[in-house]
């Protein structure tokens, strides 16, 4: 079905207006910043944006403007921005988890070594006490008694 030049101009104006709204971040419920939503918002058949169809140049313009915004760090679709933010947060949390895991591993190794050293020292003390008890040359010293003479003040 052929359309008149006036209808085509009117359709292009609706498409450009919808394009501007989408690129400003005014995404309708259930939509995204894409050609499908653009076609729905402009009330134009989506297939008119592909191949040699009449609005293919507008699709290219929309995609170019969208890529320019994204390259500048401005993401018009709030869901895409949220996805990017969550991906960044996940990356940070994974790095934090890796650091925590390595710290826990280091502390566990340190604890194991400390317990082993304490056990070895305890065994050495027991060995020395047994050796001292058996040896005849060891003289036991009397236990010092503390006697209070009185106040030193």
Tab-separated table of N, CA and C in Angstrom, residues 10-152:
chain	number	residue	atom	x	y	z
A	10	UNK	N	4.630	12.962	7.867
A	10	UNK	CA	3.986	12.862	9.186
A	10	UNK	C	4.558	11.683	9.973
A	11	UNK	N	4.740	10.537	9.307
A	11	UNK	CA	5.326	9.356	9.958
A	11	UNK	C	6.754	9.648	10.415
A	12	UNK	N	7.540	10.313	9.572
A	12	UNK	CA	8.918	10.637	9.940
A	12	UNK	C	8.955	11.578	11.142
A	13	UNK	N	8.023	12.540	11.178
A	13	UNK	CA	7.962	13.451	12.321
A	13	UNK	C	7.606	12.700	13.596
A	14	UNK	N	6.658	11.752	13.522
A	14	UNK	CA	6.294	10.934	14.689
A	14	UNK	C	7.469	10.075	15.127
A	15	UNK	N	8.179	9.521	14.143
A	15	UNK	CA	9.343	8.674	14.452
A	15	UNK	C	10.421	9.511	15.137
A	16	UNK	N	10.705	10.708	14.611
A	16	UNK	CA	11.737	11.569	15.215
A	16	UNK	C	11.323	11.992	16.628
A	17	UNK	N	10.055	12.291	16.832
A	17	UNK	CA	9.582	12.682	18.172
A	17	UNK	C	9.722	11.503	19.138
A	18	UNK	N	9.342	10.311	18.692
A	18	UNK	CA	9.485	9.116	19.536
A	18	UNK	C	10.961	8.835	19.799
A	19	UNK	N	11.793	9.040	18.790
A	19	UNK	CA	13.238	8.828	18.929
A	19	UNK	C	13.799	9.757	20.008
A	20	UNK	N	13.399	11.041	19.957
A	20	UNK	CA	13.880	12.002	20.950
A	20	UNK	C	13.427	11.601	22.355
A	21	UNK	N	12.180	11.168	22.513
A	21	UNK	CA	11.675	10.757	23.832
A	21	UNK	C	12.467	9.566	24.369
A	22	UNK	N	12.680	8.575	23.507
A	22	UNK	CA	13.417	7.378	23.952
A	22	UNK	C	14.851	7.730	24.341
A	23	UNK	N	15.483	8.572	23.561
A	23	UNK	CA	16.878	8.926	23.837
A	23	UNK	C	17.011	9.848	25.047
A	24	UNK	N	15.923	10.512	25.437
A	24	UNK	CA	15.921	11.310	26.672
A	24	UNK	C	15.696	10.428	27.895
A	25	UNK	N	15.341	9.166	27.667
A	25	UNK	CA	15.119	8.253	28.784
A	25	UNK	C	13.658	8.052	29.122
A	26	UNK	N	12.762	8.585	28.319
A	26	UNK	CA	11.332	8.420	28.548
A	26	UNK	C	10.881	7.093	27.935
A	27	UNK	N	11.192	6.018	28.616
A	27	UNK	CA	10.895	4.672	28.122
A	27	UNK	C	9.501	4.283	28.604
A	28	UNK	N	8.630	3.841	27.707
A	28	UNK	CA	7.290	3.428	28.131
A	28	UNK	C	7.345	2.110	28.907
A	29	UNK	N	6.349	1.848	29.741
A	29	UNK	CA	6.324	0.575	30.481
A	29	UNK	C	6.353	-0.617	29.518
A	30	UNK	N	7.205	-1.564	29.814
A	30	UNK	CA	7.326	-2.753	28.967
A	30	UNK	C	8.186	-2.537	27.737
A	31	UNK	N	8.750	-1.364	27.578
A	31	UNK	CA	9.576	-1.080	26.409
A	31	UNK	C	11.036	-0.955	26.765
A	32	UNK	N	11.861	-0.823	25.743
A	32	UNK	CA	13.289	-0.611	25.914
A	32	UNK	C	13.700	0.477	24.938
A	33	UNK	N	14.915	0.863	24.968
A	33	UNK	CA	15.415	1.863	24.029
A	33	UNK	C	15.920	1.125	22.796
A	34	UNK	N	14.967	0.666	21.969
A	34	UNK	CA	15.306	-0.121	20.787
A	34	UNK	C	14.325	0.182	19.652
A	35	UNK	N	14.567	-0.435	18.496
A	35	UNK	CA	13.766	-0.197	17.291
A	35	UNK	C	12.324	-0.666	17.485
A	36	UNK	N	12.142	-1.766	18.169
A	36	UNK	CA	10.789	-2.299	18.381
A	36	UNK	C	9.928	-1.284	19.141
A	37	UNK	N	10.470	-0.730	20.204
A	37	UNK	CA	9.737	0.273	20.985
A	37	UNK	C	9.567	1.553	20.187
A	38	UNK	N	10.585	1.928	19.416
A	38	UNK	CA	10.494	3.115	18.568
A	38	UNK	C	9.339	2.974	17.584
A	39	UNK	N	9.253	1.828	16.951
A	39	UNK	CA	8.177	1.597	15.980
A	39	UNK	C	6.815	1.636	16.671
A	40	UNK	N	6.721	1.026	17.837
A	40	UNK	CA	5.450	1.003	18.559
A	40	UNK	C	5.048	2.410	18.998
A	41	UNK	N	6.006	3.181	19.495
A	41	UNK	CA	5.713	4.541	19.951
A	41	UNK	C	5.329	5.464	18.795
A	42	UNK	N	5.899	5.245	17.630
A	42	UNK	CA	5.610	6.084	16.460
A	42	UNK	C	4.419	5.550	15.665
A	43	UNK	N	3.881	4.401	16.078
A	43	UNK	CA	2.746	3.768	15.377
A	43	UNK	C	3.093	3.480	13.924
A	44	UNK	N	4.292	2.914	13.723
A	44	UNK	CA	4.771	2.555	12.392
A	44	UNK	C	5.161	1.084	12.428
A	45	UNK	N	4.972	0.395	11.312
A	45	UNK	CA	5.349	-1.008	11.223
A	45	UNK	C	6.870	-1.138	11.380
A	46	UNK	N	7.281	-2.068	12.222
A	46	UNK	CA	8.706	-2.230	12.511
A	46	UNK	C	9.498	-2.626	11.267
A	47	UNK	N	8.904	-3.355	10.368
A	47	UNK	CA	9.643	-3.798	9.174
A	47	UNK	C	10.023	-2.640	8.269
A	48	UNK	N	9.386	-1.478	8.450
A	48	UNK	CA	9.699	-0.306	7.625
A	48	UNK	C	11.076	0.267	7.956
A	49	UNK	N	11.702	-0.229	9.028
A	49	UNK	CA	13.021	0.275	9.441
A	49	UNK	C	14.178	-0.546	8.881
A	50	UNK	N	13.909	-1.612	8.163
A	50	UNK	CA	14.972	-2.523	7.728
A	50	UNK	C	15.085	-2.586	6.217
A	51	UNK	N	16.291	-2.963	5.772
A	51	UNK	CA	16.547	-3.159	4.346
A	51	UNK	C	16.426	-1.865	3.573
A	52	UNK	N	15.696	-1.922	2.471
A	52	UNK	CA	15.524	-0.739	1.618
A	52	UNK	C	14.175	-0.079	1.872
A	53	UNK	N	13.594	-0.363	3.014
A	53	UNK	CA	12.290	0.199	3.372
A	53	UNK	C	12.408	1.700	3.608
A	54	UNK	N	11.276	2.406	3.681
A	54	UNK	CA	11.323	3.874	3.702
A	54	UNK	C	11.984	4.506	4.929
A	55	UNK	N	12.021	3.834	6.075
A	55	UNK	CA	12.550	4.473	7.276
A	55	UNK	C	13.857	3.843	7.759
A	56	UNK	N	14.545	3.156	6.881
A	56	UNK	CA	15.822	2.529	7.248
A	56	UNK	C	16.840	3.591	7.672
A	57	UNK	N	16.808	4.746	7.016
A	57	UNK	CA	17.753	5.810	7.381
A	57	UNK	C	17.474	6.326	8.794
A	58	UNK	N	16.224	6.298	9.226
A	58	UNK	CA	15.902	6.728	10.583
A	58	UNK	C	16.372	5.703	11.615
A	59	UNK	N	16.314	4.418	11.264
A	59	UNK	CA	16.848	3.381	12.160
A	59	UNK	C	18.342	3.592	12.338
A	60	UNK	N	19.051	3.843	11.241
A	60	UNK	CA	20.496	4.077	11.321
A	60	UNK	C	20.803	5.316	12.161
A	61	UNK	N	20.006	6.365	11.978
A	61	UNK	CA	20.194	7.579	12.769
A	61	UNK	C	19.947	7.302	14.259
A	62	UNK	N	18.893	6.547	14.561
A	62	UNK	CA	18.572	6.196	15.949
A	62	UNK	C	19.706	5.385	16.569
A	63	UNK	N	20.177	4.370	15.847
A	63	UNK	CA	21.259	3.525	16.371
A	63	UNK	C	22.536	4.333	16.563
A	64	UNK	N	22.820	5.249	15.625
A	64	UNK	CA	24.022	6.082	15.740
A	64	UNK	C	23.923	6.996	16.962
A	65	UNK	N	22.780	7.640	17.157
A	65	UNK	CA	22.602	8.529	18.315
A	65	UNK	C	22.663	7.741	19.624
A	66	UNK	N	22.084	6.547	19.632
A	66	UNK	CA	22.116	5.700	20.829
A	66	UNK	C	23.553	5.298	21.166
A	67	UNK	N	24.318	4.912	20.156
A	67	UNK	CA	25.720	4.544	20.373
A	67	UNK	C	26.541	5.738	20.846
A	68	UNK	N	26.248	6.921	20.317
A	68	UNK	CA	26.961	8.129	20.751
A	68	UNK	C	26.695	8.411	22.221
A	69	UNK	N	25.429	8.278	22.630
A	69	UNK	CA	25.084	8.486	24.035
A	69	UNK	C	25.778	7.466	24.931
A	70	UNK	N	25.779	6.216	24.495
A	70	UNK	CA	26.403	5.161	25.294
A	70	UNK	C	27.911	5.368	25.382
A	71	UNK	N	28.531	5.817	24.297
A	71	UNK	CA	29.979	6.077	24.312
A	71	UNK	C	30.306	7.230	25.257
A	72	UNK	N	29.378	8.179	25.385
A	72	UNK	CA	29.586	9.313	26.282
A	72	UNK	C	29.284	8.944	27.735
A	73	UNK	N	28.801	7.722	27.954
A	73	UNK	CA	28.513	7.267	29.317
A	73	UNK	C	27.082	7.512	29.743
A	74	UNK	N	26.260	8.030	28.847
A	74	UNK	CA	24.855	8.296	29.154
A	74	UNK	C	24.013	7.165	28.581
A	75	UNK	N	23.361	6.421	29.465
A	75	UNK	CA	22.542	5.296	29.027
A	75	UNK	C	21.084	5.688	29.226
A	76	UNK	N	20.348	5.897	28.123
A	76	UNK	CA	18.975	6.370	28.257
A	76	UNK	C	18.020	5.351	28.878
A	77	UNK	N	18.278	4.081	28.694
A	77	UNK	CA	17.387	3.050	29.236
A	77	UNK	C	17.787	2.776	30.684
A	78	UNK	N	16.915	3.080	31.655
A	78	UNK	CA	17.289	2.890	33.059
A	78	UNK	C	17.607	1.435	33.403
A	79	UNK	N	16.986	0.502	32.715
A	79	UNK	CA	17.304	-0.908	32.992
A	79	UNK	C	18.715	-1.240	32.551
A	80	UNK	N	19.125	-0.720	31.406
A	80	UNK	CA	20.501	-0.960	30.953
A	80	UNK	C	21.502	-0.322	31.916
A	81	UNK	N	21.172	0.868	32.399
A	81	UNK	CA	22.055	1.530	33.372
A	81	UNK	C	22.133	0.711	34.649
A	82	UNK	N	21.001	0.169	35.073
A	82	UNK	CA	20.995	-0.656	36.284
A	82	UNK	C	21.814	-1.925	36.070
A	83	UNK	N	21.690	-2.521	34.908
A	83	UNK	CA	22.461	-3.728	34.598
A	83	UNK	C	23.955	-3.424	34.645
A	84	UNK	N	24.365	-2.304	34.053
A	84	UNK	CA	25.779	-1.926	34.068
A	84	UNK	C	26.257	-1.668	35.497
A	85	UNK	N	25.422	-0.987	36.286
A	85	UNK	CA	25.787	-0.710	37.677
A	85	UNK	C	25.926	-2.000	38.466
A	86	UNK	N	25.002	-2.932	38.256
A	86	UNK	CA	25.059	-4.207	38.981
A	86	UNK	C	26.256	-5.048	38.543
A	87	UNK	N	26.577	-5.017	37.259
A	87	UNK	CA	27.765	-5.744	36.791
A	87	UNK	C	29.019	-5.192	37.457
A	88	UNK	N	29.113	-3.868	37.542
A	88	UNK	CA	30.263	-3.243	38.192
A	88	UNK	C	30.327	-3.627	39.665
A	89	UNK	N	29.172	-3.626	40.317
A	89	UNK	CA	29.123	-3.997	41.731
A	89	UNK	C	29.515	-5.458	41.938
A	90	UNK	N	29.074	-6.330	41.044
A	90	UNK	CA	29.430	-7.750	41.132
A	90	UNK	C	30.940	-7.924	40.998
A	91	UNK	N	31.544	-7.199	40.065
A	91	UNK	CA	32.997	-7.284	39.876
A	91	UNK	C	33.731	-6.856	41.149
A	92	UNK	N	33.267	-5.749	41.756
A	92	UNK	CA	33.898	-5.284	42.998
A	92	UNK	C	33.717	-6.302	44.119
A	93	UNK	N	32.519	-6.873	44.216
A	93	UNK	CA	32.259	-7.839	45.289
A	93	UNK	C	33.079	-9.118	45.100
A	94	UNK	N	33.250	-9.544	43.850
A	94	UNK	CA	34.074	-10.730	43.595
A	94	UNK	C	35.520	-10.478	44.012
A	95	UNK	N	36.037	-9.284	43.712
A	95	UNK	CA	37.408	-8.943	44.110
A	95	UNK	C	37.517	-8.911	45.636
A	96	UNK	N	36.520	-8.341	46.284
A	96	UNK	CA	36.512	-8.291	47.747
A	96	UNK	C	36.456	-9.688	48.343
A	97	UNK	N	35.646	-10.554	47.767
A	97	UNK	CA	35.534	-11.932	48.240
A	97	UNK	C	36.858	-12.670	48.073
A	98	UNK	N	37.538	-12.450	46.965
A	98	UNK	CA	38.835	-13.081	46.736
A	98	UNK	C	39.850	-12.628	47.789
A	99	UNK	N	39.847	-11.314	48.071
A	99	UNK	CA	40.769	-10.802	49.107
A	99	UNK	C	40.425	-11.397	50.475
A	100	UNK	N	39.142	-11.487	50.785
A	100	UNK	CA	38.732	-12.055	52.078
A	100	UNK	C	39.118	-13.519	52.181
A	101	UNK	N	38.910	-14.264	51.110
A	101	UNK	CA	39.276	-15.682	51.113
A	101	UNK	C	40.771	-15.871	51.345
A	102	UNK	N	41.594	-15.040	50.680
A	102	UNK	CA	43.045	-15.189	50.869
A	102	UNK	C	43.447	-14.799	52.289
A	103	UNK	N	42.802	-13.769	52.855
A	103	UNK	CA	43.112	-13.376	54.237
A	103	UNK	C	42.715	-14.483	55.203
A	104	UNK	N	41.572	-15.087	54.989
A	104	UNK	CA	41.125	-16.194	55.847
A	104	UNK	C	42.092	-17.365	55.747
A	105	UNK	N	42.539	-17.650	54.539
A	105	UNK	CA	43.486	-18.757	54.351
A	105	UNK	C	44.802	-18.476	55.074
A	106	UNK	N	45.308	-17.223	54.968
A	106	UNK	CA	46.545	-16.865	55.655
A	106	UNK	C	46.389	-16.992	57.172
A	107	UNK	N	45.270	-16.506	57.691
A	107	UNK	CA	45.038	-16.568	59.135
A	107	UNK	C	44.866	-18.000	59.615
A	108	UNK	N	44.242	-18.839	58.815
A	108	UNK	CA	44.084	-20.251	59.174
A	108	UNK	C	45.449	-20.935	59.214
A	109	UNK	N	46.300	-20.637	58.236
A	109	UNK	CA	47.660	-21.193	58.234
A	109	UNK	C	48.437	-20.721	59.464
A	110	UNK	N	48.326	-19.444	59.787
A	110	UNK	CA	49.015	-18.897	60.953
A	110	UNK	C	48.540	-19.586	62.230
A	111	UNK	N	47.237	-19.768	62.365
A	111	UNK	CA	46.675	-20.440	63.548
A	111	UNK	C	47.201	-21.863	63.652
A	112	UNK	N	47.221	-22.581	62.540
A	112	UNK	CA	47.711	-23.958	62.542
A	112	UNK	C	49.173	-24.002	62.971
A	113	UNK	N	49.995	-23.095	62.448
A	113	UNK	CA	51.410	-23.051	62.819
A	113	UNK	C	51.581	-22.684	64.292
A	114	UNK	N	50.794	-21.735	64.772
A	114	UNK	CA	50.896	-21.334	66.175
A	114	UNK	C	50.527	-22.479	67.101
A	115	UNK	N	49.457	-23.213	66.778
A	115	UNK	CA	49.058	-24.354	67.599
A	115	UNK	C	50.129	-25.445	67.584
A	116	UNK	N	50.736	-25.672	66.418
A	116	UNK	CA	51.792	-26.678	66.321
A	116	UNK	C	53.001	-26.270	67.167
A	117	UNK	N	53.355	-24.987	67.137
A	117	UNK	CA	54.486	-24.513	67.937
A	117	UNK	C	54.194	-24.646	69.428
A	118	UNK	N	52.976	-24.278	69.832
A	118	UNK	CA	52.608	-24.400	71.246
A	118	UNK	C	52.645	-25.855	71.700
A	119	UNK	N	52.143	-26.754	70.856
A	119	UNK	CA	52.167	-28.178	71.211
A	119	UNK	C	53.598	-28.678	71.336
A	120	UNK	N	54.478	-28.246	70.422
A	120	UNK	CA	55.881	-28.662	70.486
A	120	UNK	C	56.557	-28.099	71.735
A	121	UNK	N	56.273	-26.864	72.068
A	121	UNK	CA	56.854	-26.267	73.271
A	121	UNK	C	56.352	-26.981	74.527
A	122	UNK	N	55.087	-27.315	74.561
A	122	UNK	CA	54.531	-28.033	75.711
A	122	UNK	C	55.204	-29.394	75.862
A	123	UNK	N	55.372	-30.103	74.746
A	123	UNK	CA	56.050	-31.405	74.797
A	123	UNK	C	57.481	-31.248	75.276
A	124	UNK	N	58.173	-30.196	74.867
A	124	UNK	CA	59.544	-29.953	75.315
A	124	UNK	C	59.567	-29.664	76.817
A	125	UNK	N	58.626	-28.903	77.314
A	125	UNK	CA	58.552	-28.622	78.758
A	125	UNK	C	58.335	-29.918	79.536
A	126	UNK	N	57.412	-30.762	79.073
A	126	UNK	CA	57.172	-32.045	79.746
A	126	UNK	C	58.436	-32.909	79.728
A	127	UNK	N	59.118	-32.943	78.605
A	127	UNK	CA	60.364	-33.724	78.488
A	127	UNK	C	61.413	-33.210	79.473
A	128	UNK	N	61.580	-31.901	79.562
A	128	UNK	CA	62.568	-31.324	80.475
A	128	UNK	C	62.194	-31.587	81.927
A	129	UNK	N	60.919	-31.533	82.248
A	129	UNK	CA	60.490	-31.822	83.623
A	129	UNK	C	60.781	-33.279	83.994
A	130	UNK	N	60.503	-34.194	83.053
A	130	UNK	CA	60.799	-35.611	83.312
A	130	UNK	C	62.300	-35.823	83.470
A	131	UNK	N	63.082	-35.171	82.643
A	131	UNK	CA	64.543	-35.299	82.732
A	131	UNK	C	65.056	-34.719	84.052
A	132	UNK	N	64.464	-33.634	84.481
A	132	UNK	CA	64.887	-33.018	85.735
A	132	UNK	C	64.503	-33.881	86.921
A	133	UNK	N	63.384	-34.532	86.851
A	133	UNK	CA	62.934	-35.381	87.952
A	133	UNK	C	63.826	-36.615	88.080
A	134	UNK	N	64.354	-37.119	86.998
A	134	UNK	CA	65.176	-38.330	87.002
A	134	UNK	C	66.629	-38.011	87.360
A	135	UNK	N	67.098	-36.856	87.015
A	135	UNK	CA	68.512	-36.517	87.232
A	135	UNK	C	68.781	-36.326	88.725
A	136	UNK	N	69.954	-36.838	89.172
A	136	UNK	CA	70.326	-36.735	90.577
A	136	UNK	C	71.014	-35.405	90.870
A	137	UNK	N	71.576	-34.776	89.880
A	137	UNK	CA	72.355	-33.580	90.127
A	137	UNK	C	71.491	-32.332	90.253
A	138	UNK	N	70.211	-32.449	90.041
A	138	UNK	CA	69.362	-31.265	90.108
A	138	UNK	C	68.897	-31.099	91.539
A	139	UNK	N	69.162	-29.955	92.084
A	139	UNK	CA	68.749	-29.650	93.444
A	139	UNK	C	67.545	-28.728	93.377
A	140	UNK	N	66.542	-29.086	94.089
A	140	UNK	CA	65.339	-28.260	94.102
A	140	UNK	C	65.544	-27.125	95.092
A	141	UNK	N	65.208	-25.956	94.685
A	141	UNK	CA	65.320	-24.775	95.539
A	141	UNK	C	64.038	-24.622	96.338
A	142	UNK	N	64.144	-24.131	97.537
A	142	UNK	CA	62.929	-23.937	98.333
A	142	UNK	C	62.059	-22.850	97.711
A	143	UNK	N	60.793	-23.003	97.917
A	143	UNK	CA	59.844	-22.031	97.381
A	143	UNK	C	59.925	-20.784	98.243
A	144	UNK	N	60.049	-19.690	97.628
A	144	UNK	CA	60.185	-18.421	98.367
A	144	UNK	C	58.875	-18.089	99.039
A	145	UNK	N	59.004	-17.750	100.330
A	145	UNK	CA	57.822	-17.353	101.083
A	145	UNK	C	57.819	-15.835	101.180
A	146	UNK	N	56.666	-15.300	101.046
A	146	UNK	CA	56.600	-13.859	101.185
A	146	UNK	C	56.077	-13.541	102.583
A	147	UNK	N	56.822	-12.787	103.250
A	147	UNK	CA	56.417	-12.396	104.601
A	147	UNK	C	56.237	-10.889	104.610
A	148	UNK	N	55.191	-10.485	105.136
A	148	UNK	CA	54.940	-9.047	105.218
A	148	UNK	C	55.398	-8.568	106.571
A	149	UNK	N	56.227	-7.601	106.555
A	149	UNK	CA	56.724	-7.035	107.796
A	149	UNK	C	55.783	-5.934	108.242
A	150	UNK	N	55.229	-5.340	107.353
A	150	UNK	CA	54.312	-4.263	107.708
A	150	UNK	C	54.227	-3.254	106.602
A	151	UNK	N	53.592	-2.184	106.905
A	151	UNK	CA	53.396	-1.131	105.936
A	151	UNK	C	54.681	-0.358	105.754
A	152	UNK	N	54.989	-0.053	104.555
A	152	UNK	CA	56.225	0.687	104.247
A	152	UNK	C	55.966	2.175	104.134
